[in-house]
């Protein structure tokens, strides 16, 4: 028999990352597929633009871990080539073309940096708690400029960025809050470094604007947490306590058949992003919302 929560007992904190919160905002159904269904539904093929982004991020992180004397554009390019992720491209020629482009992006970017300006953190995990959530995430780079910390996020997408992208980013704001709390230094500036255009967009938050972002994160957490609890309550009644999730047969993982009241807690939020969804094959509404994209479709010409 399930125990009811005792009145007055503190609610369990919702453990999350900014990606999890944004997943809920973008599409509750995709959120369910990603975080709750077990075994997780089969994803579509890997995306080439994700391969480019991951390769660039990995190369930059590795570059900062090199000794000062080896932090050169040539070393950055070799790290990119060595760690190139060859997934999602149309063919070998397209992969080589983009490897060369990414090498130029990374080499050109690090040429603008001071290799002796040691960051406070590279791929640094930061975390913070409130009365509602326990949030953690990984910052691409955390700089110290004077007495303040600065959150730096690398971007490799083809769309040029604007100041509004930095200002409105929930992830950057909560990273700034978590960094400040962990390291006991003020952190208000967030920056997006867009490698394809060699540009930087920045935003200087106030304490009030950071608080608004954190309050927004808490509101999202409450919604997602309530849906999680409904799903877990249903799941507990369909699987004996302690039993492992059923194994997928033949590698074809499909979402479990959930009752209408559970499905209603995770409605699809259709739109242009449906064409790029990893779980499109499992979502009729998403299929109807837009045409399927090739894995390399997000790459610039």
PDB file of C-alpha atoms in Angstrom:
ATOM      1  CA  UNK A   1       0.000   0.000   0.000  1.00  0.00           C
ATOM      2  CA  UNK A   2       1.424   3.379  -1.020  1.00  0.00           C
ATOM      3  CA  UNK A   3       2.053   5.862   1.752  1.00  0.00           C
ATOM      4  CA  UNK A   4       0.563   9.308   1.479  1.00  0.00           C
ATOM      5  CA  UNK A   5       2.954  12.190   2.115  1.00  0.00           C
ATOM      6  CA  UNK A   6       2.628  13.534   5.655  1.00  0.00           C
ATOM      7  CA  UNK A   7       1.203  17.021   5.964  1.00  0.00           C
ATOM      8  CA  UNK A   8       3.871  19.587   6.592  1.00  0.00           C
ATOM      9  CA  UNK A   9       6.706  17.385   5.364  1.00  0.00           C
ATOM     10  CA  UNK A  10       9.125  19.175   3.022  1.00  0.00           C
ATOM     11  CA  UNK A  11       8.703  18.418  -0.658  1.00  0.00           C
ATOM     12  CA  UNK A  12      11.556  16.591  -2.328  1.00  0.00           C
ATOM     13  CA  UNK A  13      13.741  18.918  -4.359  1.00  0.00           C
ATOM     14  CA  UNK A  14      13.434  18.585  -8.104  1.00  0.00           C
ATOM     15  CA  UNK A  15      16.875  17.600  -9.402  1.00  0.00           C
ATOM     16  CA  UNK A  16      17.491  19.023 -12.847  1.00  0.00           C
ATOM     17  CA  UNK A  17      19.765  20.665 -15.369  1.00  0.00           C
ATOM     18  CA  UNK A  18      18.871  23.679 -17.511  1.00  0.00           C
ATOM     19  CA  UNK A  19      18.517  21.260 -20.436  1.00  0.00           C
ATOM     20  CA  UNK A  20      15.872  19.311 -18.544  1.00  0.00           C
ATOM     21  CA  UNK A  21      13.922  22.476 -17.770  1.00  0.00           C
ATOM     22  CA  UNK A  22      14.128  23.650 -21.379  1.00  0.00           C
ATOM     23  CA  UNK A  23      13.061  20.210 -22.575  1.00  0.00           C
ATOM     24  CA  UNK A  24       9.878  20.569 -20.542  1.00  0.00           C
ATOM     25  CA  UNK A  25       9.246  24.024 -21.969  1.00  0.00           C
ATOM     26  CA  UNK A  26       9.854  22.910 -25.557  1.00  0.00           C
ATOM     27  CA  UNK A  27       7.699  19.778 -25.463  1.00  0.00           C
ATOM     28  CA  UNK A  28       6.420  17.786 -22.462  1.00  0.00           C
ATOM     29  CA  UNK A  29       6.057  14.660 -24.599  1.00  0.00           C
ATOM     30  CA  UNK A  30       9.687  14.779 -25.677  1.00  0.00           C
ATOM     31  CA  UNK A  31      10.548  15.347 -22.024  1.00  0.00           C
ATOM     32  CA  UNK A  32       8.729  12.137 -21.103  1.00  0.00           C
ATOM     33  CA  UNK A  33      10.477  10.186 -23.844  1.00  0.00           C
ATOM     34  CA  UNK A  34      13.857  11.531 -22.696  1.00  0.00           C
ATOM     35  CA  UNK A  35      13.694  11.321 -18.916  1.00  0.00           C
ATOM     36  CA  UNK A  36      10.894   8.977 -17.844  1.00  0.00           C
ATOM     37  CA  UNK A  37      10.121   6.192 -20.308  1.00  0.00           C
ATOM     38  CA  UNK A  38      12.229   3.097 -19.701  1.00  0.00           C
ATOM     39  CA  UNK A  39      13.586   1.652 -21.800  1.00  0.00           C
ATOM     40  CA  UNK A  40      13.997   5.010 -23.518  1.00  0.00           C
ATOM     41  CA  UNK A  41      12.335   5.115 -26.954  1.00  0.00           C
ATOM     42  CA  UNK A  42      14.550   4.630 -29.988  1.00  0.00           C
ATOM     43  CA  UNK A  43      16.009   7.889 -31.266  1.00  0.00           C
ATOM     44  CA  UNK A  44      16.472   8.889 -34.856  1.00  0.00           C
ATOM     45  CA  UNK A  45      19.913   9.051 -36.511  1.00  0.00           C
ATOM     46  CA  UNK A  46      22.593  11.389 -35.108  1.00  0.00           C
ATOM     47  CA  UNK A  47      22.629  14.986 -36.307  1.00  0.00           C
ATOM     48  CA  UNK A  48      25.671  16.297 -38.153  1.00  0.00           C
ATOM     49  CA  UNK A  49      25.415  19.746 -36.549  1.00  0.00           C
ATOM     50  CA  UNK A  50      25.608  18.114 -33.116  1.00  0.00           C
ATOM     51  CA  UNK A  51      28.767  16.329 -34.214  1.00  0.00           C
ATOM     52  CA  UNK A  52      30.292  19.651 -35.255  1.00  0.00           C
ATOM     53  CA  UNK A  53      29.302  21.303 -31.983  1.00  0.00           C
ATOM     54  CA  UNK A  54      30.593  18.483 -29.790  1.00  0.00           C
ATOM     55  CA  UNK A  55      33.864  18.266 -31.718  1.00  0.00           C
ATOM     56  CA  UNK A  56      34.479  22.003 -31.317  1.00  0.00           C
ATOM     57  CA  UNK A  57      33.600  22.012 -27.614  1.00  0.00           C
ATOM     58  CA  UNK A  58      35.851  19.028 -26.928  1.00  0.00           C
ATOM     59  CA  UNK A  59      38.764  20.590 -28.803  1.00  0.00           C
ATOM     60  CA  UNK A  60      38.484  23.889 -26.927  1.00  0.00           C
ATOM     61  CA  UNK A  61      38.276  22.134 -23.570  1.00  0.00           C
ATOM     62  CA  UNK A  62      41.343  20.054 -24.426  1.00  0.00           C
ATOM     63  CA  UNK A  63      43.218  23.175 -25.606  1.00  0.00           C
ATOM     64  CA  UNK A  64      42.804  24.871 -22.238  1.00  0.00           C
ATOM     65  CA  UNK A  65      44.152  21.754 -20.530  1.00  0.00           C
ATOM     66  CA  UNK A  66      47.388  21.968 -22.509  1.00  0.00           C
ATOM     67  CA  UNK A  67      50.465  23.665 -20.963  1.00  0.00           C
ATOM     68  CA  UNK A  68      50.665  27.388 -21.728  1.00  0.00           C
ATOM     69  CA  UNK A  69      53.417  26.948 -24.298  1.00  0.00           C
ATOM     70  CA  UNK A  70      51.268  24.522 -26.307  1.00  0.00           C
ATOM     71  CA  UNK A  71      48.186  26.736 -26.438  1.00  0.00           C
ATOM     72  CA  UNK A  72      48.604  27.704 -30.076  1.00  0.00           C
ATOM     73  CA  UNK A  73      46.187  27.808 -33.010  1.00  0.00           C
ATOM     74  CA  UNK A  74      48.025  24.873 -34.586  1.00  0.00           C
ATOM     75  CA  UNK A  75      47.532  22.706 -31.503  1.00  0.00           C
ATOM     76  CA  UNK A  76      43.849  23.660 -31.385  1.00  0.00           C
ATOM     77  CA  UNK A  77      43.444  22.562 -34.995  1.00  0.00           C
ATOM     78  CA  UNK A  78      45.182  19.259 -34.377  1.00  0.00           C
ATOM     79  CA  UNK A  79      43.004  18.576 -31.338  1.00  0.00           C
ATOM     80  CA  UNK A  80      39.905  19.217 -33.441  1.00  0.00           C
ATOM     81  CA  UNK A  81      41.062  16.861 -36.183  1.00  0.00           C
ATOM     82  CA  UNK A  82      42.084  14.167 -33.696  1.00  0.00           C
ATOM     83  CA  UNK A  83      38.743  14.243 -31.877  1.00  0.00           C
ATOM     84  CA  UNK A  84      36.504  14.753 -34.912  1.00  0.00           C
ATOM     85  CA  UNK A  85      33.084  13.074 -34.543  1.00  0.00           C
ATOM     86  CA  UNK A  86      32.108  11.583 -37.873  1.00  0.00           C
ATOM     87  CA  UNK A  87      28.360  11.051 -37.401  1.00  0.00           C
ATOM     88  CA  UNK A  88      25.303  12.347 -39.220  1.00  0.00           C
ATOM     89  CA  UNK A  89      27.003  13.616 -42.360  1.00  0.00           C
ATOM     90  CA  UNK A  90      25.763  12.860 -45.854  1.00  0.00           C
ATOM     91  CA  UNK A  91      29.037  11.214 -46.860  1.00  0.00           C
ATOM     92  CA  UNK A  92      32.772  11.184 -46.175  1.00  0.00           C
ATOM     93  CA  UNK A  93      33.370  14.232 -48.356  1.00  0.00           C
ATOM     94  CA  UNK A  94      30.896  16.364 -46.418  1.00  0.00           C
ATOM     95  CA  UNK A  95      32.455  15.211 -43.150  1.00  0.00           C
ATOM     96  CA  UNK A  96      35.943  16.194 -44.350  1.00  0.00           C
ATOM     97  CA  UNK A  97      34.684  19.570 -45.529  1.00  0.00           C
ATOM     98  CA  UNK A  98      33.162  20.319 -42.152  1.00  0.00           C
ATOM     99  CA  UNK A  99      36.178  19.008 -40.297  1.00  0.00           C
ATOM    100  CA  UNK A 100      38.282  21.522 -42.215  1.00  0.00           C
ATOM    101  CA  UNK A 101      35.792  24.331 -41.529  1.00  0.00           C
ATOM    102  CA  UNK A 102      35.703  23.474 -37.830  1.00  0.00           C
ATOM    103  CA  UNK A 103      39.497  23.407 -37.734  1.00  0.00           C
ATOM    104  CA  UNK A 104      39.572  26.938 -39.130  1.00  0.00           C
ATOM    105  CA  UNK A 105      36.912  28.091 -36.665  1.00  0.00           C
ATOM    106  CA  UNK A 106      38.753  26.714 -33.653  1.00  0.00           C
ATOM    107  CA  UNK A 107      42.187  27.890 -34.782  1.00  0.00           C
ATOM    108  CA  UNK A 108      40.904  31.376 -35.572  1.00  0.00           C
ATOM    109  CA  UNK A 109      39.078  31.618 -32.268  1.00  0.00           C
ATOM    110  CA  UNK A 110      41.985  30.624 -30.028  1.00  0.00           C
ATOM    111  CA  UNK A 111      44.233  33.052 -31.929  1.00  0.00           C
ATOM    112  CA  UNK A 112      42.140  35.810 -30.321  1.00  0.00           C
ATOM    113  CA  UNK A 113      42.678  34.466 -26.789  1.00  0.00           C
ATOM    114  CA  UNK A 114      45.425  35.050 -24.272  1.00  0.00           C
ATOM    115  CA  UNK A 115      46.763  31.546 -23.567  1.00  0.00           C
ATOM    116  CA  UNK A 116      48.135  32.659 -20.208  1.00  0.00           C
ATOM    117  CA  UNK A 117      44.738  33.955 -18.994  1.00  0.00           C
ATOM    118  CA  UNK A 118      43.856  30.843 -17.029  1.00  0.00           C
ATOM    119  CA  UNK A 119      40.093  30.287 -16.744  1.00  0.00           C
ATOM    120  CA  UNK A 120      38.546  29.594 -13.367  1.00  0.00           C
ATOM    121  CA  UNK A 121      36.984  26.514 -14.885  1.00  0.00           C
ATOM    122  CA  UNK A 122      36.681  24.637 -18.179  1.00  0.00           C
ATOM    123  CA  UNK A 123      33.747  22.255 -18.580  1.00  0.00           C
ATOM    124  CA  UNK A 124      33.146  23.074 -14.927  1.00  0.00           C
ATOM    125  CA  UNK A 125      30.122  21.617 -13.128  1.00  0.00           C
ATOM    126  CA  UNK A 126      28.280  24.173 -11.029  1.00  0.00           C
ATOM    127  CA  UNK A 127      25.252  23.651  -8.830  1.00  0.00           C
ATOM    128  CA  UNK A 128      22.839  25.453  -6.548  1.00  0.00           C
ATOM    129  CA  UNK A 129      19.704  24.757  -4.551  1.00  0.00           C
ATOM    130  CA  UNK A 130      16.530  26.568  -3.659  1.00  0.00           C
ATOM    131  CA  UNK A 131      13.512  25.460  -1.662  1.00  0.00           C
ATOM    132  CA  UNK A 132      12.130  23.965  -4.894  1.00  0.00           C
ATOM    133  CA  UNK A 133      14.985  22.578  -6.992  1.00  0.00           C
ATOM    134  CA  UNK A 134      18.512  21.217  -6.957  1.00  0.00           C
ATOM    135  CA  UNK A 135      20.038  22.466 -10.180  1.00  0.00           C
ATOM    136  CA  UNK A 136      23.365  21.553 -11.715  1.00  0.00           C
ATOM    137  CA  UNK A 137      25.029  21.960 -15.089  1.00  0.00           C
ATOM    138  CA  UNK A 138      28.338  22.261 -16.876  1.00  0.00           C
ATOM    139  CA  UNK A 139      29.754  25.613 -17.957  1.00  0.00           C
ATOM    140  CA  UNK A 140      31.880  25.672 -21.120  1.00  0.00           C
ATOM    141  CA  UNK A 141      34.237  28.197 -19.556  1.00  0.00           C
ATOM    142  CA  UNK A 142      34.234  30.343 -16.458  1.00  0.00           C
ATOM    143  CA  UNK A 143      36.504  33.400 -16.540  1.00  0.00           C
ATOM    144  CA  UNK A 144      37.591  35.810 -13.843  1.00  0.00           C
ATOM    145  CA  UNK A 145      37.668  39.416 -14.961  1.00  0.00           C
ATOM    146  CA  UNK A 146      38.735  41.702 -12.136  1.00  0.00           C
ATOM    147  CA  UNK A 147      36.695  40.738  -9.098  1.00  0.00           C
ATOM    148  CA  UNK A 148      33.824  39.239 -11.093  1.00  0.00           C
ATOM    149  CA  UNK A 149      33.206  35.896 -12.769  1.00  0.00           C
ATOM    150  CA  UNK A 150      31.988  35.632 -16.370  1.00  0.00           C
ATOM    151  CA  UNK A 151      30.075  32.696 -17.854  1.00  0.00           C
ATOM    152  CA  UNK A 152      31.251  31.848 -21.396  1.00  0.00           C
ATOM    153  CA  UNK A 153      29.252  29.582 -23.681  1.00  0.00           C
ATOM    154  CA  UNK A 154      30.490  28.443 -27.114  1.00  0.00           C
ATOM    155  CA  UNK A 155      28.061  28.336 -30.038  1.00  0.00           C
ATOM    156  CA  UNK A 156      28.542  26.764 -33.471  1.00  0.00           C
ATOM    157  CA  UNK A 157      25.087  27.064 -35.074  1.00  0.00           C
ATOM    158  CA  UNK A 158      24.661  28.798 -38.397  1.00  0.00           C
ATOM    159  CA  UNK A 159      22.300  31.499 -37.074  1.00  0.00           C
ATOM    160  CA  UNK A 160      24.050  34.715 -35.973  1.00  0.00           C
ATOM    161  CA  UNK A 161      23.322  35.558 -32.358  1.00  0.00           C
ATOM    162  CA  UNK A 162      21.906  38.714 -30.800  1.00  0.00           C
ATOM    163  CA  UNK A 163      22.126  40.318 -27.394  1.00  0.00           C
ATOM    164  CA  UNK A 164      18.637  38.993 -26.697  1.00  0.00           C
ATOM    165  CA  UNK A 165      19.963  35.433 -26.961  1.00  0.00           C
ATOM    166  CA  UNK A 166      22.320  36.122 -24.066  1.00  0.00           C
ATOM    167  CA  UNK A 167      19.786  38.127 -22.072  1.00  0.00           C
ATOM    168  CA  UNK A 168      16.986  35.550 -22.316  1.00  0.00           C
ATOM    169  CA  UNK A 169      19.055  32.394 -21.779  1.00  0.00           C
ATOM    170  CA  UNK A 170      17.794  30.558 -18.703  1.00  0.00           C
ATOM    171  CA  UNK A 171      20.857  28.309 -18.698  1.00  0.00           C
ATOM    172  CA  UNK A 172      23.379  31.160 -18.680  1.00  0.00           C
ATOM    173  CA  UNK A 173      21.519  32.975 -15.910  1.00  0.00           C
ATOM    174  CA  UNK A 174      21.330  29.996 -13.562  1.00  0.00           C
ATOM    175  CA  UNK A 175      24.967  29.151 -14.328  1.00  0.00           C
ATOM    176  CA  UNK A 176      25.862  32.684 -13.221  1.00  0.00           C
ATOM    177  CA  UNK A 177      23.895  32.242  -9.995  1.00  0.00           C
ATOM    178  CA  UNK A 178      25.398  28.822  -9.261  1.00  0.00           C
ATOM    179  CA  UNK A 179      28.935  29.993 -10.042  1.00  0.00           C
ATOM    180  CA  UNK A 180      28.596  32.984  -7.760  1.00  0.00           C
ATOM    181  CA  UNK A 181      27.243  30.927  -4.882  1.00  0.00           C
ATOM    182  CA  UNK A 182      29.865  28.198  -5.207  1.00  0.00           C
ATOM    183  CA  UNK A 183      32.873  30.497  -5.550  1.00  0.00           C
ATOM    184  CA  UNK A 184      31.702  33.379  -3.404  1.00  0.00           C
ATOM    185  CA  UNK A 185      32.310  35.960  -6.107  1.00  0.00           C
ATOM    186  CA  UNK A 186      29.811  38.125  -7.990  1.00  0.00           C
ATOM    187  CA  UNK A 187      28.832  36.881 -11.446  1.00  0.00           C
ATOM    188  CA  UNK A 188      26.536  38.970 -13.616  1.00  0.00           C
ATOM    189  CA  UNK A 189      28.046  38.895 -17.111  1.00  0.00           C
ATOM    190  CA  UNK A 190      27.199  36.087 -19.524  1.00  0.00           C
ATOM    191  CA  UNK A 191      28.702  35.726 -23.001  1.00  0.00           C
ATOM    192  CA  UNK A 192      27.912  33.720 -26.116  1.00  0.00           C
ATOM    193  CA  UNK A 193      30.971  33.164 -28.298  1.00  0.00           C
ATOM    194  CA  UNK A 194      29.755  32.361 -31.826  1.00  0.00           C
ATOM    195  CA  UNK A 195      32.664  30.732 -33.624  1.00  0.00           C
ATOM    196  CA  UNK A 196      31.257  30.732 -37.196  1.00  0.00           C
ATOM    197  CA  UNK A 197      31.029  34.542 -37.205  1.00  0.00           C
ATOM    198  CA  UNK A 198      33.892  35.179 -34.756  1.00  0.00           C
ATOM    199  CA  UNK A 199      31.505  37.321 -32.705  1.00  0.00           C
ATOM    200  CA  UNK A 200      30.661  37.684 -29.026  1.00  0.00           C
ATOM    201  CA  UNK A 201      27.295  38.751 -27.666  1.00  0.00           C
ATOM    202  CA  UNK A 202      27.041  39.554 -23.997  1.00  0.00           C
ATOM    203  CA  UNK A 203      24.616  40.589 -21.324  1.00  0.00           C
ATOM    204  CA  UNK A 204      25.184  42.139 -17.929  1.00  0.00           C
ATOM    205  CA  UNK A 205      22.532  40.836 -15.552  1.00  0.00           C
ATOM    206  CA  UNK A 206      21.369  42.608 -12.432  1.00  0.00           C
ATOM    207  CA  UNK A 207      20.578  40.814  -9.198  1.00  0.00           C
ATOM    208  CA  UNK A 208      16.909  41.363 -10.044  1.00  0.00           C
ATOM    209  CA  UNK A 209      17.115  39.869 -13.530  1.00  0.00           C
ATOM    210  CA  UNK A 210      18.986  36.821 -12.201  1.00  0.00           C
ATOM    211  CA  UNK A 211      16.327  36.393  -9.532  1.00  0.00           C
ATOM    212  CA  UNK A 212      13.612  36.502 -12.215  1.00  0.00           C
ATOM    213  CA  UNK A 213      15.357  33.750 -14.167  1.00  0.00           C
ATOM    214  CA  UNK A 214      15.689  31.626 -11.043  1.00  0.00           C
ATOM    215  CA  UNK A 215      12.022  32.163 -10.232  1.00  0.00           C
ATOM    216  CA  UNK A 216      11.138  31.089 -13.758  1.00  0.00           C
ATOM    217  CA  UNK A 217      13.250  27.955 -13.302  1.00  0.00           C
ATOM    218  CA  UNK A 218      11.353  27.172 -10.099  1.00  0.00           C
ATOM    219  CA  UNK A 219       7.988  27.577 -11.836  1.00  0.00           C
ATOM    220  CA  UNK A 220       9.059  25.188 -14.589  1.00  0.00           C
ATOM    221  CA  UNK A 221      10.380  22.765 -11.979  1.00  0.00           C
ATOM    222  CA  UNK A 222       7.061  22.688 -10.137  1.00  0.00           C
ATOM    223  CA  UNK A 223       5.148  21.876 -13.343  1.00  0.00           C
ATOM    224  CA  UNK A 224       7.591  19.191 -14.443  1.00  0.00           C
ATOM    225  CA  UNK A 225       7.852  17.693 -10.967  1.00  0.00           C
ATOM    226  CA  UNK A 226       4.076  17.314 -10.662  1.00  0.00           C
ATOM    227  CA  UNK A 227       3.953  15.550 -14.030  1.00  0.00           C
ATOM    228  CA  UNK A 228       6.878  13.336 -12.985  1.00  0.00           C
ATOM    229  CA  UNK A 229       5.063  12.270  -9.849  1.00  0.00           C
ATOM    230  CA  UNK A 230       1.942  11.342 -11.800  1.00  0.00           C
ATOM    231  CA  UNK A 231       4.014   9.250 -14.188  1.00  0.00           C
ATOM    232  CA  UNK A 232       5.966   7.542 -11.402  1.00  0.00           C
ATOM    233  CA  UNK A 233       2.753   6.786  -9.518  1.00  0.00           C
ATOM    234  CA  UNK A 234       1.318   5.086 -12.600  1.00  0.00           C
ATOM    235  CA  UNK A 235       4.577   3.277 -13.325  1.00  0.00           C
ATOM    236  CA  UNK A 236       4.735   1.914  -9.773  1.00  0.00           C
ATOM    237  CA  UNK A 237       1.335   0.301 -10.174  1.00  0.00           C
ATOM    238  CA  UNK A 238       2.241  -1.392 -13.471  1.00  0.00           C
ATOM    239  CA  UNK A 239       5.590  -2.827 -12.385  1.00  0.00           C
ATOM    240  CA  UNK A 240       6.276  -4.719  -9.148  1.00  0.00           C
ATOM    241  CA  UNK A 241       8.465  -2.897  -6.651  1.00  0.00           C
ATOM    242  CA  UNK A 242      12.130  -3.558  -7.349  1.00  0.00           C
ATOM    243  CA  UNK A 243      11.494  -4.984 -10.813  1.00  0.00           C
ATOM    244  CA  UNK A 244      13.659  -3.705 -13.648  1.00  0.00           C
ATOM    245  CA  UNK A 245      12.052  -2.077 -16.713  1.00  0.00           C
ATOM    246  CA  UNK A 246      11.187  -4.484 -19.492  1.00  0.00           C
ATOM    247  CA  UNK A 247      13.988  -5.003 -21.998  1.00  0.00           C
ATOM    248  CA  UNK A 248      13.503  -3.848 -25.541  1.00  0.00           C
ATOM    249  CA  UNK A 249      13.102  -6.646 -28.067  1.00  0.00           C
ATOM    250  CA  UNK A 250      15.048  -6.634 -31.295  1.00  0.00           C
ATOM    251  CA  UNK A 251      16.431  -3.153 -30.632  1.00  0.00           C
ATOM    252  CA  UNK A 252      13.097  -1.552 -31.588  1.00  0.00           C
ATOM    253  CA  UNK A 253      12.277   0.501 -28.515  1.00  0.00           C
ATOM    254  CA  UNK A 254       8.850   2.107 -28.548  1.00  0.00           C
ATOM    255  CA  UNK A 255       7.281   4.231 -25.801  1.00  0.00           C
ATOM    256  CA  UNK A 256       5.116   2.318 -23.308  1.00  0.00           C
ATOM    257  CA  UNK A 257       1.348   2.482 -23.733  1.00  0.00           C
ATOM    258  CA  UNK A 258       0.284   4.959 -21.068  1.00  0.00           C
ATOM    259  CA  UNK A 259      -3.321   5.654 -20.037  1.00  0.00           C
ATOM    260  CA  UNK A 260      -4.973   8.833 -21.342  1.00  0.00           C
ATOM    261  CA  UNK A 261      -4.706  10.673 -18.020  1.00  0.00           C
ATOM    262  CA  UNK A 262      -0.937  10.162 -17.969  1.00  0.00           C
ATOM    263  CA  UNK A 263      -0.521  11.021 -21.645  1.00  0.00           C
ATOM    264  CA  UNK A 264      -2.471  14.241 -21.022  1.00  0.00           C
ATOM    265  CA  UNK A 265       0.143  15.300 -18.454  1.00  0.00           C
ATOM    266  CA  UNK A 266       2.768  15.266 -21.224  1.00  0.00           C
ATOM    267  CA  UNK A 267       1.092  16.862 -24.250  1.00  0.00           C
ATOM    268  CA  UNK A 268       3.026  17.365 -27.483  1.00  0.00           C
ATOM    269  CA  UNK A 269       3.932  20.967 -28.181  1.00  0.00           C
ATOM    270  CA  UNK A 270       4.075  21.037 -31.945  1.00  0.00           C
ATOM    271  CA  UNK A 271       5.947  23.501 -34.119  1.00  0.00           C
ATOM    272  CA  UNK A 272       9.018  23.851 -36.327  1.00  0.00           C
ATOM    273  CA  UNK A 273      11.172  21.956 -33.825  1.00  0.00           C
ATOM    274  CA  UNK A 274       9.187  18.786 -34.537  1.00  0.00           C
ATOM    275  CA  UNK A 275      11.098  18.346 -37.794  1.00  0.00           C
ATOM    276  CA  UNK A 276      14.306  18.106 -35.750  1.00  0.00           C
ATOM    277  CA  UNK A 277      13.048  15.959 -32.878  1.00  0.00           C
ATOM    278  CA  UNK A 278      14.985  12.796 -32.007  1.00  0.00           C
ATOM    279  CA  UNK A 279      11.704  11.061 -31.163  1.00  0.00           C
ATOM    280  CA  UNK A 280       9.712  12.144 -34.201  1.00  0.00           C
ATOM    281  CA  UNK A 281       9.054   8.526 -35.248  1.00  0.00           C
ATOM    282  CA  UNK A 282       7.046   7.985 -32.034  1.00  0.00           C
ATOM    283  CA  UNK A 283       4.871  11.095 -32.276  1.00  0.00           C
ATOM    284  CA  UNK A 284       2.054  11.329 -34.867  1.00  0.00           C
ATOM    285  CA  UNK A 285       1.385  14.962 -33.981  1.00  0.00           C
ATOM    286  CA  UNK A 286       5.032  15.821 -34.533  1.00  0.00           C
ATOM    287  CA  UNK A 287       5.075  14.043 -37.881  1.00  0.00           C
ATOM    288  CA  UNK A 288       2.048  16.055 -38.982  1.00  0.00           C
ATOM    289  CA  UNK A 289       3.624  19.333 -37.849  1.00  0.00           C
ATOM    290  CA  UNK A 290       6.450  19.377 -40.386  1.00  0.00           C
ATOM    291  CA  UNK A 291       8.563  17.451 -42.832  1.00  0.00           C
ATOM    292  CA  UNK A 292      11.336  15.180 -41.670  1.00  0.00           C
ATOM    293  CA  UNK A 293      14.835  16.643 -41.960  1.00  0.00           C
ATOM    294  CA  UNK A 294      17.960  14.956 -43.201  1.00  0.00           C
ATOM    295  CA  UNK A 295      20.596  14.509 -40.471  1.00  0.00           C
ATOM    296  CA  UNK A 296      22.856  17.104 -42.131  1.00  0.00           C
ATOM    297  CA  UNK A 297      20.116  19.655 -42.918  1.00  0.00           C
ATOM    298  CA  UNK A 298      21.158  22.160 -40.237  1.00  0.00           C
ATOM    299  CA  UNK A 299      24.626  22.635 -41.674  1.00  0.00           C
ATOM    300  CA  UNK A 300      25.254  25.904 -43.478  1.00  0.00           C
ATOM    301  CA  UNK A 301      26.032  25.651 -47.190  1.00  0.00           C
TER     302      UNK A 301
END
